[in-house]
mmCIF file of C-alpha atoms and ligand atoms in Angstrom:
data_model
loop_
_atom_site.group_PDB
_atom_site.id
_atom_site.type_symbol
_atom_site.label_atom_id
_atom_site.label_comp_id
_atom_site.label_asym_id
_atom_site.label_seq_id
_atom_site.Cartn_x
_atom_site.Cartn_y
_atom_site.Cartn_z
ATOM 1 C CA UNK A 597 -95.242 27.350 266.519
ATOM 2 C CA UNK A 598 -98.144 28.619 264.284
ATOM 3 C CA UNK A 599 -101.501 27.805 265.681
ATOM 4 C CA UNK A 600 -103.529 24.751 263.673
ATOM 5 C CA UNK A 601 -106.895 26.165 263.156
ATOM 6 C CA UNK A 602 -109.794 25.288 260.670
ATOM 7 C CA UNK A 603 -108.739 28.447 258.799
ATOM 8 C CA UNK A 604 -104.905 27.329 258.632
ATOM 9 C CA UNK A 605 -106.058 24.228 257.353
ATOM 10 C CA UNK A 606 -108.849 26.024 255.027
ATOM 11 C CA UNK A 607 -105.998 28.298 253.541
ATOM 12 C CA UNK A 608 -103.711 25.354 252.546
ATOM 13 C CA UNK A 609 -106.126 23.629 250.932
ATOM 14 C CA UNK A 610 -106.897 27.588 248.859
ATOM 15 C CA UNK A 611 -102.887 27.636 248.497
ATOM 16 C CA UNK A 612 -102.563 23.555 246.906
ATOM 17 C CA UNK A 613 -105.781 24.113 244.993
ATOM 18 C CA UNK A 614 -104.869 27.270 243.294
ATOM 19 C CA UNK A 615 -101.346 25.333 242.659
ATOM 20 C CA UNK A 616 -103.273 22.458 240.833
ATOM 21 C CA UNK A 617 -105.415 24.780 239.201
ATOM 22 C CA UNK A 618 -102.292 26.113 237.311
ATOM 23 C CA UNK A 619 -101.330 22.751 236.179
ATOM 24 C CA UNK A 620 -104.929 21.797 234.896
ATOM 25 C CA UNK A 621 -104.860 24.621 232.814
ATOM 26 C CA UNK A 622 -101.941 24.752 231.454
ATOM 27 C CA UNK A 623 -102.337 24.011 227.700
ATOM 28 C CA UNK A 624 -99.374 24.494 226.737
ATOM 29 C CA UNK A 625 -98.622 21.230 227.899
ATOM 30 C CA UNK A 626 -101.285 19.887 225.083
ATOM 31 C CA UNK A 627 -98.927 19.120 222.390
ATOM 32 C CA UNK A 628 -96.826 17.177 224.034
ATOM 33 C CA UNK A 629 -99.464 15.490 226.031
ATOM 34 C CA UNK A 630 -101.082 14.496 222.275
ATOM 35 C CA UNK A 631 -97.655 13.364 221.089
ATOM 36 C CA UNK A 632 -97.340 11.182 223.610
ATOM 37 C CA UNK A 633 -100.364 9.743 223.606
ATOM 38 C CA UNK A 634 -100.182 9.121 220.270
ATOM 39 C CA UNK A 635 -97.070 7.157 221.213
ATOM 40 C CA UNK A 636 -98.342 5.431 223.642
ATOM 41 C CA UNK A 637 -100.891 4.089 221.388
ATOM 42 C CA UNK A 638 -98.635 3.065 218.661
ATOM 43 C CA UNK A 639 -96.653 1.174 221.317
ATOM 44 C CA UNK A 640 -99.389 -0.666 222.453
ATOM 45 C CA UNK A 641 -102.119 -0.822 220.211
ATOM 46 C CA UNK A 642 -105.738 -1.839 220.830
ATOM 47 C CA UNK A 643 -106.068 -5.129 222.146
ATOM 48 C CA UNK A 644 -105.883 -7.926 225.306
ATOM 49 C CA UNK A 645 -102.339 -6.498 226.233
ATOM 50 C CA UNK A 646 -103.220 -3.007 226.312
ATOM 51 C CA UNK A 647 -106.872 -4.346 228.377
ATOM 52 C CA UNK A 648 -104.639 -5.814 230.637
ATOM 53 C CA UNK A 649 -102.895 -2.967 231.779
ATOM 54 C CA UNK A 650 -106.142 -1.014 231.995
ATOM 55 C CA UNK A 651 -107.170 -3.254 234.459
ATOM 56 C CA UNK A 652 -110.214 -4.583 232.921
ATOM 57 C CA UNK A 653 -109.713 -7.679 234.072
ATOM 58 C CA UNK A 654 -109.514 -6.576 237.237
ATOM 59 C CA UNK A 655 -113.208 -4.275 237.117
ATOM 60 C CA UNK A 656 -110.911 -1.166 238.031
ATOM 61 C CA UNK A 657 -107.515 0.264 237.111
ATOM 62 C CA UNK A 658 -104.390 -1.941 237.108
ATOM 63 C CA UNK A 659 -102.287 1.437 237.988
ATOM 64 C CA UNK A 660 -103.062 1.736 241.767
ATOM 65 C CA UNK A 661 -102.515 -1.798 242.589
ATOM 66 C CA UNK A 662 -99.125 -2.110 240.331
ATOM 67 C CA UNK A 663 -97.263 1.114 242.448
ATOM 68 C CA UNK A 664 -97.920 -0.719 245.539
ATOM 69 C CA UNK A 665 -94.891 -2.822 244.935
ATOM 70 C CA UNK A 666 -92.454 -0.203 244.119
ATOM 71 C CA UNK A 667 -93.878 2.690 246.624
ATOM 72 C CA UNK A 668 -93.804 -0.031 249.340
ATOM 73 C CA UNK A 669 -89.985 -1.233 248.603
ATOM 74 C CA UNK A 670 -88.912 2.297 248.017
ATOM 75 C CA UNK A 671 -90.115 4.003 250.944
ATOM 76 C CA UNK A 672 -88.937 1.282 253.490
ATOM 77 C CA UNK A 673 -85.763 1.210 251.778
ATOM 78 C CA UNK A 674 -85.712 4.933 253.180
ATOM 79 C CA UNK A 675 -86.596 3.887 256.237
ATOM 80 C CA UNK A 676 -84.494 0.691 256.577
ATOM 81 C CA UNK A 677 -81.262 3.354 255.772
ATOM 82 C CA UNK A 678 -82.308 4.335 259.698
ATOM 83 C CA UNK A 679 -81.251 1.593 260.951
ATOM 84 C CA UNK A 680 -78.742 -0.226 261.842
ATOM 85 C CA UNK A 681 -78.166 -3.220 259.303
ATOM 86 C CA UNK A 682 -80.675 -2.115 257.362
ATOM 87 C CA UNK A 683 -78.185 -1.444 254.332
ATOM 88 C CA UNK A 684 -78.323 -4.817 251.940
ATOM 89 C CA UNK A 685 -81.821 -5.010 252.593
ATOM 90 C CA UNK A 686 -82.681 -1.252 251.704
ATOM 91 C CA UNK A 687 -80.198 -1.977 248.732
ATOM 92 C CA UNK A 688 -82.389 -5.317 247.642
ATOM 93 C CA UNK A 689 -86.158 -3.205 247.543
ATOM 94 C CA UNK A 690 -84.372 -0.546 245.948
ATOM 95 C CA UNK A 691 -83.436 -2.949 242.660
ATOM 96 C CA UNK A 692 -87.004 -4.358 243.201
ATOM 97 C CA UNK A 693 -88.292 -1.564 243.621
ATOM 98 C CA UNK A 694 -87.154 0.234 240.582
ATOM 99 C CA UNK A 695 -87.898 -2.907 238.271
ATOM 100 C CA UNK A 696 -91.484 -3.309 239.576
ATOM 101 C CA UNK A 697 -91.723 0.304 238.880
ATOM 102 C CA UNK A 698 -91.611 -0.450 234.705
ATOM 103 C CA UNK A 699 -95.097 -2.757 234.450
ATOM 104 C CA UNK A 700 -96.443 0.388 236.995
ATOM 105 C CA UNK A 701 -95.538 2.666 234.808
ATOM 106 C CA UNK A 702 -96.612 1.151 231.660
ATOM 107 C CA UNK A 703 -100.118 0.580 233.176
ATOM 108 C CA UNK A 704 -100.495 4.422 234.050
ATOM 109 C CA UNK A 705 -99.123 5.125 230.318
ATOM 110 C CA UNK A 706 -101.802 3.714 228.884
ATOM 111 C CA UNK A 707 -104.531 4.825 230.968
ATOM 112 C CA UNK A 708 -102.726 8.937 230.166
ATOM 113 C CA UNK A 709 -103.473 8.435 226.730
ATOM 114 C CA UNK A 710 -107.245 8.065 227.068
ATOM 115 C CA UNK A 711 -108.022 10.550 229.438
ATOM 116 C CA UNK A 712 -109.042 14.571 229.348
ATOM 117 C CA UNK A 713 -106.463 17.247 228.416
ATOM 118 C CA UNK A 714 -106.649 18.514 231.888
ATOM 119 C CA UNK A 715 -105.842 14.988 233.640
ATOM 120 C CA UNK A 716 -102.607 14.431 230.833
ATOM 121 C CA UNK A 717 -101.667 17.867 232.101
ATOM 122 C CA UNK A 718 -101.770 16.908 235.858
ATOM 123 C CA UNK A 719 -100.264 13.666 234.324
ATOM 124 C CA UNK A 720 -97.889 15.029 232.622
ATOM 125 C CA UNK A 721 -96.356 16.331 236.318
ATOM 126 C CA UNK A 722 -97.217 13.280 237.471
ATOM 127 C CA UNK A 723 -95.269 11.300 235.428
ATOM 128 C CA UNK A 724 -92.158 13.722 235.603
ATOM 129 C CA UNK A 725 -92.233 13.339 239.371
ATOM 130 C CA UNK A 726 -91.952 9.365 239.095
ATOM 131 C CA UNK A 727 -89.584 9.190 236.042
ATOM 132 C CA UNK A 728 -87.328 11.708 238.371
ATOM 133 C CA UNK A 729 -87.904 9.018 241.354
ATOM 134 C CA UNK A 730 -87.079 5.900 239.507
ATOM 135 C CA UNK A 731 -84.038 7.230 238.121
ATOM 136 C CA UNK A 732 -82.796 8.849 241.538
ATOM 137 C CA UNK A 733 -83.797 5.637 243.207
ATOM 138 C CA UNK A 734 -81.774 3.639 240.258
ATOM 139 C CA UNK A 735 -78.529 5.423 240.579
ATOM 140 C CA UNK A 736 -78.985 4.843 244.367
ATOM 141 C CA UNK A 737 -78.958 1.309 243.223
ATOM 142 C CA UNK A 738 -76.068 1.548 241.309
ATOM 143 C CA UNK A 739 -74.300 3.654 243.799
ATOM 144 C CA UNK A 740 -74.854 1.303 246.682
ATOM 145 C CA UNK A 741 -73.184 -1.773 244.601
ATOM 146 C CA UNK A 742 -70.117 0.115 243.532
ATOM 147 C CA UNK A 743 -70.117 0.758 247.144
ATOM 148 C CA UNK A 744 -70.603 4.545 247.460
ATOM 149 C CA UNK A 745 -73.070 4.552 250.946
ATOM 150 C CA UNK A 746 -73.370 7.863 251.276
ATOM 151 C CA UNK A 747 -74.179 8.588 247.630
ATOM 152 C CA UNK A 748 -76.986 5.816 247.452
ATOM 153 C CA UNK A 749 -78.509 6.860 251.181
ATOM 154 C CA UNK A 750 -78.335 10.434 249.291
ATOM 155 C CA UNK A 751 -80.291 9.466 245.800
ATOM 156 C CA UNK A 752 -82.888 7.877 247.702
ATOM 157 C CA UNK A 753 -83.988 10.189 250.067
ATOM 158 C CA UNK A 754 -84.325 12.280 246.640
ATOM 159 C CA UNK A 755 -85.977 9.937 245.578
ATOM 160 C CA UNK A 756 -88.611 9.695 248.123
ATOM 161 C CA UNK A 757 -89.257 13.129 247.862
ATOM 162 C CA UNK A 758 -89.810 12.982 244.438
ATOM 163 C CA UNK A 759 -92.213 9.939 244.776
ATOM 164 C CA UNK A 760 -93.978 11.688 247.252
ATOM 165 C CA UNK A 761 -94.649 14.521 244.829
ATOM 166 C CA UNK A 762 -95.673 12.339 242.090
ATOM 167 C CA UNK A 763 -98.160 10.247 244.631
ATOM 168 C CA UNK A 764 -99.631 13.033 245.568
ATOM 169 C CA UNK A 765 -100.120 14.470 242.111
ATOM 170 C CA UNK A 766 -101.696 10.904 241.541
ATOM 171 C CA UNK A 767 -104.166 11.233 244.251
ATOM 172 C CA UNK A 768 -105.268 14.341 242.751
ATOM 173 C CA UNK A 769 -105.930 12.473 239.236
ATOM 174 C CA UNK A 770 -107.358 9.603 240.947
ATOM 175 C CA UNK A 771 -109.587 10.930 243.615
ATOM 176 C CA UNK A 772 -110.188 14.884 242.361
ATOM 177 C CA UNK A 773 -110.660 14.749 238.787
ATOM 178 C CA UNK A 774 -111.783 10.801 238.974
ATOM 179 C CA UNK A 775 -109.442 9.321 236.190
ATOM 180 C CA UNK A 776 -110.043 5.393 236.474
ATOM 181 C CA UNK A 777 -113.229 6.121 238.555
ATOM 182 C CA UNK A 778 -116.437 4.313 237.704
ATOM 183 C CA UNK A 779 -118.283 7.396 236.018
ATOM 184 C CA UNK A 780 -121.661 4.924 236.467
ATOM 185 C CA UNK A 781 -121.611 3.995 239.686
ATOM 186 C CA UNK A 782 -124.156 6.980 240.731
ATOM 187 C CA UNK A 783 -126.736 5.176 237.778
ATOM 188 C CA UNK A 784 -128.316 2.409 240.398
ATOM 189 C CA UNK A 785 -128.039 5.388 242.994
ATOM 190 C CA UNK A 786 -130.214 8.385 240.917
ATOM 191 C CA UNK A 787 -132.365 5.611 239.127
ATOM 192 C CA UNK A 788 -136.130 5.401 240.162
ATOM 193 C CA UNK A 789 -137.129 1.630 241.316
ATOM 194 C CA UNK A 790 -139.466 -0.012 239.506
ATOM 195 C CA UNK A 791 -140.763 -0.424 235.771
ATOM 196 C CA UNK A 792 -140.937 2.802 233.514
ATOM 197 C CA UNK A 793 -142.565 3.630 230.249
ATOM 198 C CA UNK A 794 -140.087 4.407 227.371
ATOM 199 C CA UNK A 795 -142.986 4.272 224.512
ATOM 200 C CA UNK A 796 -143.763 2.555 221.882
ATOM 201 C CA UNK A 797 -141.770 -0.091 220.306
ATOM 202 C CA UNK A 798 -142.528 0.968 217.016
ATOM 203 C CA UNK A 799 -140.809 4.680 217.487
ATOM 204 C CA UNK A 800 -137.793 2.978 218.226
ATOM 205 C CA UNK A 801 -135.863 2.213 214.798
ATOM 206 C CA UNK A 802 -134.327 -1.288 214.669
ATOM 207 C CA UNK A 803 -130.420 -1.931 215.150
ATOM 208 C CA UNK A 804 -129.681 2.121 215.850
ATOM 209 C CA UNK A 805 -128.792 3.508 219.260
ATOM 210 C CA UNK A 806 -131.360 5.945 220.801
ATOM 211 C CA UNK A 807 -131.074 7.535 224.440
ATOM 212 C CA UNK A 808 -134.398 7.581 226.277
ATOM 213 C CA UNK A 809 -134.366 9.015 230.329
ATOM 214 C CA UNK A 810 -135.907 7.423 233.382
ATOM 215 C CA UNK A 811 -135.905 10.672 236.045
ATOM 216 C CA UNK A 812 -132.592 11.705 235.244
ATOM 217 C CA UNK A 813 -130.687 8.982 234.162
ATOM 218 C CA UNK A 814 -130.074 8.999 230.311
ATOM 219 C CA UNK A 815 -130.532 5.054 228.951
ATOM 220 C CA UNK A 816 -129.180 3.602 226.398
ATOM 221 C CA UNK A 817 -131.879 1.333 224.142
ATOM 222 C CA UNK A 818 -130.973 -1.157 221.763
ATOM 223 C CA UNK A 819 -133.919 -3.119 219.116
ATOM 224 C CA UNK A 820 -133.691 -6.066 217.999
ATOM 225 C CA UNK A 821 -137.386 -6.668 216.395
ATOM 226 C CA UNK A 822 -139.253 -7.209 219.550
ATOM 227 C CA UNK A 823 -136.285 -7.492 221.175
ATOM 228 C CA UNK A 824 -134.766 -4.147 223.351
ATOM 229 C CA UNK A 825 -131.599 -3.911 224.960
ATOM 230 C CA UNK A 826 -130.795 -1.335 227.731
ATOM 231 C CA UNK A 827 -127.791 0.134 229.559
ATOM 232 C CA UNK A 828 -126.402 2.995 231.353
ATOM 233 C CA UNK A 829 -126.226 5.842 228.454
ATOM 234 C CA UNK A 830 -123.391 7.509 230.363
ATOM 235 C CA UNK A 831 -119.755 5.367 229.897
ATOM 236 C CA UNK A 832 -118.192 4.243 232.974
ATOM 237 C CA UNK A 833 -115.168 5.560 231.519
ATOM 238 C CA UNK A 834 -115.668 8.907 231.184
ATOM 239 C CA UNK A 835 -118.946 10.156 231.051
ATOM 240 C CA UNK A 836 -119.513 10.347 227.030
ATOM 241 C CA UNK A 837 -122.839 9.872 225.820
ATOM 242 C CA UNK A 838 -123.224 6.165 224.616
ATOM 243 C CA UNK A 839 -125.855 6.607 221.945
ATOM 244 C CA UNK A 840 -123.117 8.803 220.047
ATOM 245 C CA UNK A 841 -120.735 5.954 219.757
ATOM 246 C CA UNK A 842 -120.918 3.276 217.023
ATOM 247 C CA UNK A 843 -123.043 -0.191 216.520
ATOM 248 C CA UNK A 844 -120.799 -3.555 215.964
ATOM 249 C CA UNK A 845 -122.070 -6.870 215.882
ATOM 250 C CA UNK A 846 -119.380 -9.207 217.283
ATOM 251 C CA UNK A 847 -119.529 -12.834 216.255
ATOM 252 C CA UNK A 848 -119.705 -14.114 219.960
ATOM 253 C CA UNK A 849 -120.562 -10.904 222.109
ATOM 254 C CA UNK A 850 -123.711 -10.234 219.998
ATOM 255 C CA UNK A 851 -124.291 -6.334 219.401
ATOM 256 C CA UNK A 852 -121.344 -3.802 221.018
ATOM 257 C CA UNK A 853 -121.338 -0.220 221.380
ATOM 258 C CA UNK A 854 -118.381 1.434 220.656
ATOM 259 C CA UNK A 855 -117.398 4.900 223.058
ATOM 260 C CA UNK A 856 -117.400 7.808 220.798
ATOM 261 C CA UNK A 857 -114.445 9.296 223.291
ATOM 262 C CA UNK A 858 -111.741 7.120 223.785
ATOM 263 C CA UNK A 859 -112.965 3.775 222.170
ATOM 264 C CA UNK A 860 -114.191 1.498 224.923
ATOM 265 C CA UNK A 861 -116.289 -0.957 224.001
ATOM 266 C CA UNK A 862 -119.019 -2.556 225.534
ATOM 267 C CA UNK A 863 -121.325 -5.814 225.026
ATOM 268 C CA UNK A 864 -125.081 -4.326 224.642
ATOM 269 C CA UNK A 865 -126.723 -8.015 226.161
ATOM 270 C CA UNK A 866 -124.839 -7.554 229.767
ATOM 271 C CA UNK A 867 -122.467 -4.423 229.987
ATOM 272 C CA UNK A 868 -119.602 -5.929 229.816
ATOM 273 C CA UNK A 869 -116.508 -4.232 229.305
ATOM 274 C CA UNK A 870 -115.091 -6.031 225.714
ATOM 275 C CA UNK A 871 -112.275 -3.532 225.566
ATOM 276 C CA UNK A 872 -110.652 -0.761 227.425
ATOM 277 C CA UNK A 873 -110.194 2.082 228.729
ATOM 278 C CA UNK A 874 -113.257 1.152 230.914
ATOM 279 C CA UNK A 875 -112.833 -1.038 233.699
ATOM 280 C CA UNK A 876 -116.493 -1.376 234.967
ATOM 281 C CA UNK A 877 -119.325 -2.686 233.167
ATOM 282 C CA UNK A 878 -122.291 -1.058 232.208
ATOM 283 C CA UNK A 879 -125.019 -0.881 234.738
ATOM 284 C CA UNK A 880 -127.715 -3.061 232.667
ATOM 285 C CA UNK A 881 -131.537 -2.516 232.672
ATOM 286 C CA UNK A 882 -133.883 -5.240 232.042
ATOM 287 C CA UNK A 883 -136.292 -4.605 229.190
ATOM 288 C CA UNK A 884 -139.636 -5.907 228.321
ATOM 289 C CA UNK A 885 -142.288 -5.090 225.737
ATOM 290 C CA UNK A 886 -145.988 -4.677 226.900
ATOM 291 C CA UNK A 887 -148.950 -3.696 224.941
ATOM 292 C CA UNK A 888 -146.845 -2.949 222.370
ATOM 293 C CA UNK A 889 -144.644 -0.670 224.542
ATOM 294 C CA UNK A 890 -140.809 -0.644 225.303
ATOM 295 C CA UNK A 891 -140.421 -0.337 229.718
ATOM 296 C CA UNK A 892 -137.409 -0.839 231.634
ATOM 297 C CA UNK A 893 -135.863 -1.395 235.270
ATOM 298 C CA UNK A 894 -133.059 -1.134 236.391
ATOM 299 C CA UNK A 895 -131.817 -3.990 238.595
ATOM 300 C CA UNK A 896 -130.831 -2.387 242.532
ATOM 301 C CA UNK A 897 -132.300 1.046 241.851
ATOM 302 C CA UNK A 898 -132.726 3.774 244.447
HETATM 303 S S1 LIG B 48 -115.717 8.171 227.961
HETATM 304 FE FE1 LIG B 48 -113.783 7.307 227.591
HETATM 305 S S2 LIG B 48 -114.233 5.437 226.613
HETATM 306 FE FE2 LIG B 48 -116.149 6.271 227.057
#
């Protein structure tokens, strides 16, 4: 047996990287991806059903918590086929399994069609590698209630190995190129403490967006005659610039920024996520004018 040494180790990681690397940069795999996006969209247009399976609700990504329910009853279904006896209850997560696997699915759909071309290519493969597993693990449904046990033990060991593909591909999205990660959560980390000097009120026009930087973190400021409202320039989403996106005034909310990406929208008084993508809220500065100047300070810095 082959040695396991950090260089072993070192190489797979070369080998699976360079694999991944293909897929990310694949754009062939763009038209497709933008049809079904597009799709996806149409399906299940802006509004509190499509927020709810974004997770914002939630303050992160439904996704990962709805595939608990059919990667849990799936893979002990595999194991319970082990054992003896284990056959009606492998049979009963199977059917669970594969119905929880629809609300899953139509969490991660959602969250595909507002990310970057290279995470709808990796999700593109992703998605194949469930769609395969559900299926395999629904005909071993089917198979094991027309009573054909060696068929259905069959399809679901498939099956697993399928799922396993597709989880793995969905650590990669995930964890590697942070889809559904909070793209602000370094803000309170790289932020000086204290209060800093933006200057003066009066160079900042009323009811626009402007982007002003404390160290290095771009801000967000927001006038309302003496008035100034400041957030986190860079959306938790993604990363886009927040001063690009658009000014609404919401009857309730007060002033929202719209993303000029993929459309979240956010409540300028508190960071609040109003709509999807985004799960988590915009870290929010506290503003004050003195001496005729604009300074902020950022709540938990440093
Ligand atoms: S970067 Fe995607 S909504 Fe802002």
């Amino acid at each position: 047996m082959a040695e396991l040494t950090t260089k072993t180790v070192t190489d797979a990681g070369r080998a699976v990287g360079r694999l991944i690397k293909t897929i990310e940069g694949e754009a062939r795999l763009d038209p497709l991806a933008q049809k079904l996006a597009g799709l996806i969209q149409k399906l299940v247009p802006e509004g509190p059903v499509r927020d709810l399976l974004h997770g914002v609700p939630l303050g992160h990504p439904a996704h990962p918590f709805l595939v608990q329910v059919p990667l849990g009853a799936w893979t002990s279904a595999n194991v319970l086929d082990l054992l003896p006896g284990g056959w009606i209850p492998a049979t009963a997560l199977i059917g669970v399994g594969t119905a929880a696997a629809l609300p899953a699915a139509a969490a991660g759909a959602v969250d595909f069609a507002a990310a970057h071309p290279e995470q709808q290519r990796v999700g593109l493969v992703h998605w194949a590698s469930v769609a395969t597993a559900g299926t395999l693990y629904g005909a071993s449904f089917i198979a094991r209630i027309t009573g054909n046990r060696k068929a259905g033990k069959r399809l679901a060991l498939a099956g697993l190995v399928a799922a396993s593909v597709g989880g793995y591909l969905g650590g990669h999205l995930a964890y590697r190129q942070a889809m559904g990660a909070n793209h602000a959560e370094h803000v309170p980390h790289l932020t000086p403490t204290g209060w800093h000097d933006l200057g003066l009120l009066t160079e900042l026009p009323e009811h626009q967006l402007r982007q002003r930087m404390v160290g290095t973190t771009p801000v967000l400021l927001y006038r309302d005659g003496e008035r100034v409202l400041a957030l986190a320039d860079t959306c938790s989403h993604l990363s886009a610039p927040l001063h690009e996106g658009e000014l609404a005034d919401d009857a309730e909310l007060g002033p929202c920024v719209t993303c000029p990406w993929h459309g979240s929208v956010f409540a300028l008084e508190d960071g609040a996520v109003v709509h999807g993508p985004a799960t988590a809220p915009q870290p929010r500065f506290e503003a004050r004018v003195t001496g005729g100047r604009v300074e902020v300070m950022l709540p938990g810095a440093g």
